[in-house]
Coordinates of C-alpha atoms in Angstrom, one line a residue:
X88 CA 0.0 0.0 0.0
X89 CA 2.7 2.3 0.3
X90 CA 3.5 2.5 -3.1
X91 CA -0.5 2.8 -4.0
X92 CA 0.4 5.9 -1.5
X93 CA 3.3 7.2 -3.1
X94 CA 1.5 7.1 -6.6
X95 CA -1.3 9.0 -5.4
X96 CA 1.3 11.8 -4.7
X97 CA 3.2 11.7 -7.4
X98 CA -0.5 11.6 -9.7
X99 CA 1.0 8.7 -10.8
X100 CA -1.2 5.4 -12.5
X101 CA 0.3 2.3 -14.1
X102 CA 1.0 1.2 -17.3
X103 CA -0.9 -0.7 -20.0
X104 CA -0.4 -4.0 -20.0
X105 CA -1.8 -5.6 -22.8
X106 CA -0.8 -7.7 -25.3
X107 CA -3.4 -7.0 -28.0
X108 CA -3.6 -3.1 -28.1
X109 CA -0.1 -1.9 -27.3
X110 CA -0.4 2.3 -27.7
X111 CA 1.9 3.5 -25.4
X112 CA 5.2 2.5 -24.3
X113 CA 5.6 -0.5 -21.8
X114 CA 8.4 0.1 -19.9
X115 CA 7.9 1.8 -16.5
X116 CA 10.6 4.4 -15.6
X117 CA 11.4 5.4 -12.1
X118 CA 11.1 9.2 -11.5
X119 CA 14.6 10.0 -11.9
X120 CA 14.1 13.5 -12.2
X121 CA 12.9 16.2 -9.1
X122 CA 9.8 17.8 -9.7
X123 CA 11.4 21.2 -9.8
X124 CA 11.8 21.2 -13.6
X125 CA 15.5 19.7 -14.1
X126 CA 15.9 16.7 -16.6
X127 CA 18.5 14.2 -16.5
X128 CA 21.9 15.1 -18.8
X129 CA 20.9 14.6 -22.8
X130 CA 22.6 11.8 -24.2
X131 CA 25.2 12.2 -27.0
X132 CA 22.6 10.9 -29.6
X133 CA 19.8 13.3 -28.4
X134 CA 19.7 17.8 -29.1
X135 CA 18.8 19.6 -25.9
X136 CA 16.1 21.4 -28.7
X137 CA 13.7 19.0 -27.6
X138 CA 13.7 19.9 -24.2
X139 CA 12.4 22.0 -22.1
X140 CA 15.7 24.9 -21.5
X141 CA 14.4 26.5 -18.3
X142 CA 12.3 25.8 -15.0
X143 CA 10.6 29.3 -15.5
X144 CA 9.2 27.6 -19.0
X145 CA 8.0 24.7 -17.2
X146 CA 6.2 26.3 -14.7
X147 CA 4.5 28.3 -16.6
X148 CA 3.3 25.1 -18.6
X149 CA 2.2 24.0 -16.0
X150 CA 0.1 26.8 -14.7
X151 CA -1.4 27.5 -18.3
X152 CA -2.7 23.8 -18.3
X153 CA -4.3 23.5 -15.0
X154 CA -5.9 26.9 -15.6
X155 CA -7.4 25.3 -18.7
X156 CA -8.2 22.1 -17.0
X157 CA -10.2 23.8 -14.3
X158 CA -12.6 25.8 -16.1
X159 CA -13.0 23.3 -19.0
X160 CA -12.5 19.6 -17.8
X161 CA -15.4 17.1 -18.5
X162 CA -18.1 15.5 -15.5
X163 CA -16.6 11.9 -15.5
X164 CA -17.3 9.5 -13.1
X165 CA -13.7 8.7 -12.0
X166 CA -13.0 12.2 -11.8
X167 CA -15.8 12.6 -9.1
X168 CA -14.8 9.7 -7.5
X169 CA -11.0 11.1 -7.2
X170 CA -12.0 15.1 -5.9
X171 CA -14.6 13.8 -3.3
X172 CA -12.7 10.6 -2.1
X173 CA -10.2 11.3 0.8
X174 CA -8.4 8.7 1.3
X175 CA -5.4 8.8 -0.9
X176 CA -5.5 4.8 -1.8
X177 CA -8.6 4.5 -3.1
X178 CA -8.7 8.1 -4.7
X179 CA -5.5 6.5 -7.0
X180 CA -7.2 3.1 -7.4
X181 CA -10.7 5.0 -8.9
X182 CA -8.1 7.1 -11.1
X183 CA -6.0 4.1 -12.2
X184 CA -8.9 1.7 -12.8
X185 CA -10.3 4.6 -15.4
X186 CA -7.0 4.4 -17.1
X187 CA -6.5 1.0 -17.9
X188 CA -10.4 0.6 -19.3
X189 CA -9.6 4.0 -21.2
X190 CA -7.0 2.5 -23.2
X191 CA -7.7 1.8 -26.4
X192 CA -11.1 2.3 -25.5
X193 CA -13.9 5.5 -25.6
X194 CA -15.1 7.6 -22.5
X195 CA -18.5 6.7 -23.3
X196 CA -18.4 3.3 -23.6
X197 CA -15.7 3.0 -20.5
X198 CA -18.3 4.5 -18.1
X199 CA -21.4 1.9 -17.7
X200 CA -18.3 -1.1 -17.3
X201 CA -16.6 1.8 -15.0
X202 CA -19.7 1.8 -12.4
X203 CA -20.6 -1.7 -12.4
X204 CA -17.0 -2.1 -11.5
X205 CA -16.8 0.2 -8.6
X206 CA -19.8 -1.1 -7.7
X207 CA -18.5 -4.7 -7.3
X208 CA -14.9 -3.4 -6.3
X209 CA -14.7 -0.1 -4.9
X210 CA -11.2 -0.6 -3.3
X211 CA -7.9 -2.5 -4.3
X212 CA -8.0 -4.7 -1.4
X213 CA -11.9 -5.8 -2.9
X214 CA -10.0 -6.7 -6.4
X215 CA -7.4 -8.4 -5.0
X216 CA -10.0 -10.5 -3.6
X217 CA -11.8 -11.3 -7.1
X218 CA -10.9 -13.9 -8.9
X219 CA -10.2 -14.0 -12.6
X220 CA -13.7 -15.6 -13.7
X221 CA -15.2 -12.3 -12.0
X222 CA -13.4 -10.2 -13.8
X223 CA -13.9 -11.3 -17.2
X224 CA -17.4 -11.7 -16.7
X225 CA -17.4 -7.7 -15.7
X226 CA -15.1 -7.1 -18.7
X227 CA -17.0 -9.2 -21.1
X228 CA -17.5 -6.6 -24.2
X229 CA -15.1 -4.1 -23.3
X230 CA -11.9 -5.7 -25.7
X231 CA -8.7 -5.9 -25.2
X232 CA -9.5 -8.6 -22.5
X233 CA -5.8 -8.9 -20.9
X234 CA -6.2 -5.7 -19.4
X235 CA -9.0 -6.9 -16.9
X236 CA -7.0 -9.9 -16.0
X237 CA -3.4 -7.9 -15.0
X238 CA -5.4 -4.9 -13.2
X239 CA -6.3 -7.9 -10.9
X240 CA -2.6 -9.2 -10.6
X241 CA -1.7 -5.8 -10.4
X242 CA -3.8 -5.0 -7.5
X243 CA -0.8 -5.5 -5.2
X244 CA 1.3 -2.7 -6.7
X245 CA 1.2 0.2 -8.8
X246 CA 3.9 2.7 -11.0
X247 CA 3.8 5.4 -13.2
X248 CA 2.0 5.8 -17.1
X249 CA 2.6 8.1 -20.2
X250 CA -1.0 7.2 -22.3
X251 CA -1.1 7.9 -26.4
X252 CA -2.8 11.3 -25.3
X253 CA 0.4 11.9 -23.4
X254 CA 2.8 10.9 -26.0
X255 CA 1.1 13.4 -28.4
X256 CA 1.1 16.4 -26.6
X257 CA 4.6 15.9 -25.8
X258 CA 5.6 15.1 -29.0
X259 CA 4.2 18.2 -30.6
X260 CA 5.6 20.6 -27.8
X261 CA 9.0 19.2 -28.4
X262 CA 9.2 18.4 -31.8
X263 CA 10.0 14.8 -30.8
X264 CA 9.5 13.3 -34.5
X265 CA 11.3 9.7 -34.5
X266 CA 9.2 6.7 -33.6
X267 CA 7.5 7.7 -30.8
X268 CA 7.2 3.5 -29.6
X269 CA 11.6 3.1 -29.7
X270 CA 12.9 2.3 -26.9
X271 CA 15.3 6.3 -27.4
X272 CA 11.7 8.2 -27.4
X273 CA 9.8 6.4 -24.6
X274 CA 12.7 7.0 -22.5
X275 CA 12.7 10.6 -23.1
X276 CA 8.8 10.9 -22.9
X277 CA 8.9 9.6 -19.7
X278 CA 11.5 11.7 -18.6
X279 CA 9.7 14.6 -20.1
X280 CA 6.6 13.8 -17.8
X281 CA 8.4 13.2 -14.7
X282 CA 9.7 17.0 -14.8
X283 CA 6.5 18.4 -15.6
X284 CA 3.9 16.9 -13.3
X285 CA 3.3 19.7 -10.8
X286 CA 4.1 18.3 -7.0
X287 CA 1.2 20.2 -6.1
X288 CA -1.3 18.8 -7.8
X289 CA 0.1 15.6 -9.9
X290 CA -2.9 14.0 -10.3
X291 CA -4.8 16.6 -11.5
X292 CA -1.8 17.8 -13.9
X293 CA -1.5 14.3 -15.2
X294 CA -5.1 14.2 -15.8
X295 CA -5.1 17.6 -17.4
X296 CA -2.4 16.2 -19.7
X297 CA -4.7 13.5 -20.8
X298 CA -7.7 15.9 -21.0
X299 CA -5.4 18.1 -23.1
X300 CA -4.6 15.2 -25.6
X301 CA -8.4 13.9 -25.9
X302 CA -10.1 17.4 -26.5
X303 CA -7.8 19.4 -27.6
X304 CA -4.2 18.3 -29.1
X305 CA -6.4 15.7 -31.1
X306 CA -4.8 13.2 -33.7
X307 CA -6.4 14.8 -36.6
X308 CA -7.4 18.9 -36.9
X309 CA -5.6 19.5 -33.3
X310 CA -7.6 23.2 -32.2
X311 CA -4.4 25.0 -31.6
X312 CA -5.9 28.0 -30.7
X313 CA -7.9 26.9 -28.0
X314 CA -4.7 24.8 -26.5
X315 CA -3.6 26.6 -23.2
X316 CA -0.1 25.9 -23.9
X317 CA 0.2 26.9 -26.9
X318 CA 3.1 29.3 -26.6
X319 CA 5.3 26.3 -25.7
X320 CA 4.6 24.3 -28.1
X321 CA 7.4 24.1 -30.9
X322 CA 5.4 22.3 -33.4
X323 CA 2.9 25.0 -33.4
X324 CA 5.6 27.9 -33.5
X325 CA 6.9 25.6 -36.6
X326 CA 3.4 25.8 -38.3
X327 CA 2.9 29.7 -37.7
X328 CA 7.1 30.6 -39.0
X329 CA 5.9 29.1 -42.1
X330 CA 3.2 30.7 -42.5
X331 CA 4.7 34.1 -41.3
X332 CA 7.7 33.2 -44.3
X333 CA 5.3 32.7 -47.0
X334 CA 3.5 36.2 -46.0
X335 CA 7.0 37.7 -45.8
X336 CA 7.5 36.7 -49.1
X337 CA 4.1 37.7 -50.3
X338 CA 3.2 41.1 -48.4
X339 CA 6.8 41.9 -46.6
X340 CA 5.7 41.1 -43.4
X341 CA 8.3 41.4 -40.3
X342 CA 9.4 38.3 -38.3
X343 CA 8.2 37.5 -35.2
X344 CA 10.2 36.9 -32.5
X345 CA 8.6 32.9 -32.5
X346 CA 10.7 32.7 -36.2
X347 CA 14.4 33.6 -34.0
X348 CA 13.8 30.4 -32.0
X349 CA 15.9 27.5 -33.2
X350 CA 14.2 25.8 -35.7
X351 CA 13.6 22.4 -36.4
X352 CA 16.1 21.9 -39.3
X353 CA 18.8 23.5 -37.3
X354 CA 18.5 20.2 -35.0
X355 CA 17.9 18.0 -37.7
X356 CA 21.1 18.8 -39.6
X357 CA 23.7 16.6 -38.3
X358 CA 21.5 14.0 -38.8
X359 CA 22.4 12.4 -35.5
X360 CA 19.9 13.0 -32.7
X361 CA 17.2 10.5 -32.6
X362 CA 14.3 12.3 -31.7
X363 CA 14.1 14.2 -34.6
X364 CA 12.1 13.7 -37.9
X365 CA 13.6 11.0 -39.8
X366 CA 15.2 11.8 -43.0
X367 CA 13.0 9.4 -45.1
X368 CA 9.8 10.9 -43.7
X369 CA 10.8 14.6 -42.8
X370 CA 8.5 17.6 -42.0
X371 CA 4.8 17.5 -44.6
X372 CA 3.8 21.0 -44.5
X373 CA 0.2 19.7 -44.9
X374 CA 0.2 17.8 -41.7
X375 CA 1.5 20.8 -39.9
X376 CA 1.1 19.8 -36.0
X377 CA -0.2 16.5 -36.8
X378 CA 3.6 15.6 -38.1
X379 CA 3.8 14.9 -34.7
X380 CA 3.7 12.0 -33.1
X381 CA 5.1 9.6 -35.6
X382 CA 5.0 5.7 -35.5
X383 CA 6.2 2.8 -37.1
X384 CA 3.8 1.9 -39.9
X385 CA 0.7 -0.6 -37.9
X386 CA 1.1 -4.4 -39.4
X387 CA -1.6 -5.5 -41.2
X388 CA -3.6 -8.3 -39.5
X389 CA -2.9 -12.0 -40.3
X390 CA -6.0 -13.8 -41.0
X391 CA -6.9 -17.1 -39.7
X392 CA -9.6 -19.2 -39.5
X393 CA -11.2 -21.0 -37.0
X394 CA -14.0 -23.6 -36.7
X395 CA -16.1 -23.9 -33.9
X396 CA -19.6 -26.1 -32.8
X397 CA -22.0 -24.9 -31.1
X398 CA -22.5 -28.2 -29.2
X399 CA -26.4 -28.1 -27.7
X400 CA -28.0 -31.2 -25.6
X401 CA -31.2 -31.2 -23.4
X402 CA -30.7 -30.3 -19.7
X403 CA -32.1 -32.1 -16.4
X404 CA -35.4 -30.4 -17.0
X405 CA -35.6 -30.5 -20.7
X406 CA -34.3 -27.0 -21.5
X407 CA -31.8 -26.5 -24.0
X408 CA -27.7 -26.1 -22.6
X409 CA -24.5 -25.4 -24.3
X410 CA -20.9 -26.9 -24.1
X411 CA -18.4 -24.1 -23.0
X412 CA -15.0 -24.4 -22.7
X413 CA -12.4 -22.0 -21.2
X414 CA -9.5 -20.8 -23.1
X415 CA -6.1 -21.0 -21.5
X416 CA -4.5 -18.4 -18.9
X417 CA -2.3 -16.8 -21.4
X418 CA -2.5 -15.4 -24.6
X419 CA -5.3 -13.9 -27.0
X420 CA -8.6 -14.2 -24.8
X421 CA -6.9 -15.4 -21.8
X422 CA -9.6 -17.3 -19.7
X423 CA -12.1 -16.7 -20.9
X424 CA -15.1 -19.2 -22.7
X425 CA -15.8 -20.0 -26.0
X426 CA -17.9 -23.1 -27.5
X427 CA -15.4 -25.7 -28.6
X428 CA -13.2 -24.4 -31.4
X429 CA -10.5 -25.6 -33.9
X430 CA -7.6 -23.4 -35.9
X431 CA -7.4 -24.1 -38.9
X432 CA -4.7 -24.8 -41.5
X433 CA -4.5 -22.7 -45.1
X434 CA -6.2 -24.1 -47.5
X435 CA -9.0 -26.1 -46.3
X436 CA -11.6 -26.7 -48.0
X437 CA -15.4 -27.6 -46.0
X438 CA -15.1 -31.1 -46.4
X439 CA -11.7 -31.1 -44.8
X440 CA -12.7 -28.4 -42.3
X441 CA -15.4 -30.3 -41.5
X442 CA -14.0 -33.8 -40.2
X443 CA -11.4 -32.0 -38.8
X444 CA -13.8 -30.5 -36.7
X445 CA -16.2 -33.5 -36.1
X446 CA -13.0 -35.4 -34.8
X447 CA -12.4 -33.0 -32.5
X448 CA -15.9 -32.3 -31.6
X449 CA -16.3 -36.5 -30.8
X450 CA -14.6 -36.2 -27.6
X451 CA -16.4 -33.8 -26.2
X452 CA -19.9 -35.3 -27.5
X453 CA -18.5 -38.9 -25.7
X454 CA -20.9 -40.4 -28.5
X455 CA -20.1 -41.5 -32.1
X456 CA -21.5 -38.5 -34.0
X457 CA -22.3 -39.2 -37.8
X458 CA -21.0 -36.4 -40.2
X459 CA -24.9 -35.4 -41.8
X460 CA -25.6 -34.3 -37.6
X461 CA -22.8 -31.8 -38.1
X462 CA -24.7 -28.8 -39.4
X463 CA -22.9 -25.6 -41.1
X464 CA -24.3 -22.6 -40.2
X465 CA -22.1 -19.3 -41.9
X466 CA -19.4 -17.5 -41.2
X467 CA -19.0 -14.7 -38.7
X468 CA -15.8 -11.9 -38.9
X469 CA -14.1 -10.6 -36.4
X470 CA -10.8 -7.8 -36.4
X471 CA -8.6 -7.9 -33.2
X472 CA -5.8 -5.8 -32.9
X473 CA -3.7 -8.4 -35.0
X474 CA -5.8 -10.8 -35.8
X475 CA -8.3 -10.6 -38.4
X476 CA -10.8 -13.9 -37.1
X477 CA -12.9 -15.8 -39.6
X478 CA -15.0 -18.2 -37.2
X479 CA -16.9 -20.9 -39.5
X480 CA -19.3 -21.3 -37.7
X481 CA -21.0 -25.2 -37.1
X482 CA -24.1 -26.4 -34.5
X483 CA -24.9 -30.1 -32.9
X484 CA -27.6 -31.2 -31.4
X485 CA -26.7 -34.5 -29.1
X486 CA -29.1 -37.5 -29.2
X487 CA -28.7 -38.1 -25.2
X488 CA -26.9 -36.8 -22.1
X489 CA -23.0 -37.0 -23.1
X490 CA -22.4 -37.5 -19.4
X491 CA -23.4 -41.1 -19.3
X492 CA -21.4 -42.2 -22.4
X493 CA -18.5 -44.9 -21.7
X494 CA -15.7 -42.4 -21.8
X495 CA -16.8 -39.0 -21.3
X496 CA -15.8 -38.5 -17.6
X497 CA -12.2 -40.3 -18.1
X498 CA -11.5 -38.2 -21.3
X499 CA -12.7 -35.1 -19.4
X500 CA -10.1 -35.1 -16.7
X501 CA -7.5 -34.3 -19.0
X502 CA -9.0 -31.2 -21.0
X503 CA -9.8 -28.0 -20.1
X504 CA -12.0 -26.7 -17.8
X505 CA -15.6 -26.5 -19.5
X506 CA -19.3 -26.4 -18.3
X507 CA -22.8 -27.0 -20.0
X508 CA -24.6 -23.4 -19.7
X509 CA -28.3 -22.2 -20.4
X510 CA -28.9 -18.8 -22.8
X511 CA -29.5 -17.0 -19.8
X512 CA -26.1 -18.1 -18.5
X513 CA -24.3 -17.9 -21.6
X514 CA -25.0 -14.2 -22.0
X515 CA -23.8 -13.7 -18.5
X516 CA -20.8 -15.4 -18.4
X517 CA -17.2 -14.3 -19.6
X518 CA -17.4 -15.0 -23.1
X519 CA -15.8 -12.3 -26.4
X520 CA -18.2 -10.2 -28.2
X521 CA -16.7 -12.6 -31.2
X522 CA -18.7 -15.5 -29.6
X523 CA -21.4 -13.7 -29.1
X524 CA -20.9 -13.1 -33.0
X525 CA -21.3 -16.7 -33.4
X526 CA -24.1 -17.3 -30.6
X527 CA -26.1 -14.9 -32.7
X528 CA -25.7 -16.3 -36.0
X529 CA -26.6 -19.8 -34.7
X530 CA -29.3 -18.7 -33.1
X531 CA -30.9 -17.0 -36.1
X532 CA -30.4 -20.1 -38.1
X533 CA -32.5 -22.3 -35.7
X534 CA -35.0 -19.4 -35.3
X535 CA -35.4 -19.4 -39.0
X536 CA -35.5 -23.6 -39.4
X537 CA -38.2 -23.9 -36.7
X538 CA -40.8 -21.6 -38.1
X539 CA -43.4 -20.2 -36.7
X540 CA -45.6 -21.6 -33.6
X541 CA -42.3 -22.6 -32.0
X542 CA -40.8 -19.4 -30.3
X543 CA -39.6 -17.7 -33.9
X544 CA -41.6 -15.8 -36.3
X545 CA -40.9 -17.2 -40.0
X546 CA -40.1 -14.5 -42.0
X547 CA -42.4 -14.1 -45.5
X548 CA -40.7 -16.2 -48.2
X549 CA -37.9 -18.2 -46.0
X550 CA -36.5 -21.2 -47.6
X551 CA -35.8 -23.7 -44.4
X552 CA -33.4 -25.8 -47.0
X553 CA -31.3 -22.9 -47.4
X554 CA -30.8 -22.0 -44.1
X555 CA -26.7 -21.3 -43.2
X556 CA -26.2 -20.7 -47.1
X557 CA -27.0 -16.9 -46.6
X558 CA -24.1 -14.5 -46.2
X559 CA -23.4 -13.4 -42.9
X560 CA -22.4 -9.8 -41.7
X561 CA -19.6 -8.8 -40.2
X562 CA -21.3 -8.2 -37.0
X563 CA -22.3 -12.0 -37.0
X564 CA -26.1 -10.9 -37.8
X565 CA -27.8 -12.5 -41.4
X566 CA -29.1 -9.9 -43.4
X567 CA -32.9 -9.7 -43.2
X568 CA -35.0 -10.1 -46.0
X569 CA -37.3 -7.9 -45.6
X570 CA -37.9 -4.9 -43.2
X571 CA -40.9 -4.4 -41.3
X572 CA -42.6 -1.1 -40.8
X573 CA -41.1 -1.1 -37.4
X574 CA -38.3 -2.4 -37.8
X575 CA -37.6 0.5 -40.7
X576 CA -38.3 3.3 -38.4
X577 CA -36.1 1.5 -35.3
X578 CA -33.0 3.6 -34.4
X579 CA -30.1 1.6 -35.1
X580 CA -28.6 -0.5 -32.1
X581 CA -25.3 1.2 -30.4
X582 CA -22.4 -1.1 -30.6

């Protein structure tokens, strides 16, 4: 807990640590600089242009921004939580809980998960407490699912975070124009942070930073003139001494005294410090602020594909249940449940993808299981960070209880954990929006083939023998035939 103390002093929150939406550097630095403005020596490799030259500059960056924070900040729920909360531990666990759901991720679709969250575990001694099923059944929906799982390992510690918002401002201040994920800028972004955070107020400056970066110092059409700090920001100053040149040139105009400040060519020229603008990609005129921050060009997601069964039997009471099966501990959707799923290889085609699945699907049936039971049912996309997911998606109805075939219970103690779940239960446990994807689909399909007087409305001109032939949207929905009056006028769904 001391350290949860000494990061609510120092406004501190902690790092992103997710393997599927990395957006700001992962290393976490220790505050080797004071708080009184002085930075660590520049290294041979680095110009002292992109710095900050005096502690009189920095303090008045600072005031500017927390001027502008406190007459234009946004009502947020974590933000209320931090001013009214006064004990310093769980005023930095609501502000570091907000960050982690944040990343990657929109204010208004982090505050609903945000509430219910605070609501089940208003204090880091209640989340070290949770276990991991909890928490991906909060997280369920919100992406990027290895965040949930290390705030809940991380609820014994805590250190320090420079978000994309962050990184942008900075960058653009300082002109820092080399890859802003290297190993050469993050150092020197967190560096830059460290000896700007006001030790009165760190957590509100930090948040102001953020708030700066999200409203104002925006990727795209940044609103410069409304930006409070403005007059230290070299990128800007850049911008207006080319436009001040080209009026020179044009109408005679004077030079400001912004145009006698070292510009950025001046550092650029020995061609050896490694925050500037590399050569290959050097200042766009165009872009003007926004040539700032720049990044590595993104990989293009691999595709795979992956078949899985929706594996259905009756229950003790008659009602329909599901097979799921959870995922391992580590890697892309770490723990949580999916129905039972293959990879696979290139170049498949159905017949192939088929047995491969109905071998696979025989052990958890625990009864032979003839191929023509095996139903296809579509397709259903889905885009992770890296991954661009094709699920083809297949359904199986079980002739009896799997749990009194010869077999089943041996063969079961040596796969994962899995368990047979209702609708109801389905949609409440901690399963990906991309099986949701495929729950839907299914669902649909069955809707469709039972016709009316059985729960589902047929729809005017369905063809039962056709059903899982139709194309499949991306959002895991089939496209409806035909639109009802209702259904026409319906504002669309949110996401």
């Amino acid at each position: 807990m001391s350290k949860l103390r000494a990061a609510a002093r120092s406004g501190r929150g902690l790092q992103q640590g997710a393997g599927e939406g990395r957006k700001s550097p992962r290393r976490c630095r220790k505050n080797v600089s004071s708080h009184k403005g002085m930075l660590p020596p520049v290294s041979a490799q680095q110009s002292a242009y992109h710095l900050f030259s005096h502690p009189a500059e920095i303090e008045a960056f600072r005031k500017n921004l927390l001027a502008w924070y406190d007459k234009c900040k946004r009502d947020l729920p974590w933000r209320k939580l931090a001013a009214s909360e006064s004990d310093a531990n769980r005023r930095a666990y609501a502000v570091w809980v907000s960050e982690i759901m944040l990343q990657q991720t929109q204010v208004a679709t982090v505050i609903d998960y945000y509430n219910r969250w605070m609501q089940k575990w208003p204090t880091l001694q209640a989340l070290a407490k949770a276990s991991l099923e909890e928490v991906n059944e909060l997280w369920a929906g919100l992406g990027y699912y290895s965040r949930g799982k290390r705030l809940q390992e991380a609820a014994q510690k805590a250190t320090g975070v420079v978000d994309g918002n962050v990184i942008r401002v900075l960058c653009r201040v300082r002109c820092i124009g080399a890859d802003s994920s290297s190993p050469a800028v993050a150092d020197r972004l967190w560096d830059l942070a460290n000896a700007l955070v006001d030790p009165a107020r760190p957590g509100d400056f930090n948040q102001a930073m953020m708030e700066l970066g999200a409203t104002v110092c925006t990727p795209r059409a940044p609103l410069c003139m409304e930006c409070p700090v403005k007059q230290h920001c070299k990128a800007r100053c850049r911008v207006e001494k080319e436009l001040e040149f080209a009026s020179r040139r044009l109408l005679g105009k004077a030079a400001s005294s912004c145009s006698q400040a070292p510009d950025i060519e001046e550092c650029a020229a020995t061609g050896s410090c490694s925050l500037c603008l590399p050569a290959s990609e050097p200042w766009d005129s165009s872009l003007g602020v926004a040539n700032f921050p720049r990044r590595a060009a993104k990989k293009q997601p691999r595709a795979e594909r992956t078949a899985t069964c929706v594996l259905e039997r009756r229950g003790p009471r008659g009602q329909p249940e599901y097979l799921i099966v959870q995922r391992p501990s580590s890697g892309l959707l770490a723990g949580l449940w999916e129905f039972p799923s293959l990879a696979l290889g290139p170049g498949l085609k159905e017949k192939q993808q088929r047995e491969a699945l109905l071998a696979h699907v025989q052990a958890w049936a625990g009864e032979a299981v003839a191929r023509g039971r095996l139903r296809h049912v579509g397709e259903v996309s889905h885009v992770f960070s890296h991954i661009h997911q094709t699920y083809v998606v297949y359904s199986l109805l079980l002739g009896r209880d799997p749990e009194t075939a010869s077999g089943w219970r041996d063969e079961m103690l040596e796969r994962p954990a899995f368990r047979w779940v209702t609708q109801a239960e389905f949609q409440k446990s901690a399963v990906s929006t991309a099986m949701k994807k495929v729950w839907k689909v299914c669902e649909r399909q069955n809707c469709e083939g039972r016709g009316s007087g059985q729960g589902c409305k047929r729809k005017r001109g369905a063809d039962p023998s056709r059903a899982g032939q139709r194309k499949v949207e991306a959002d895991g929905s089939l496209p409806p035939r035909q639109l009802s009056l209702d259904a026409f006028l319906k504002a669309p769904a949110g996401e």
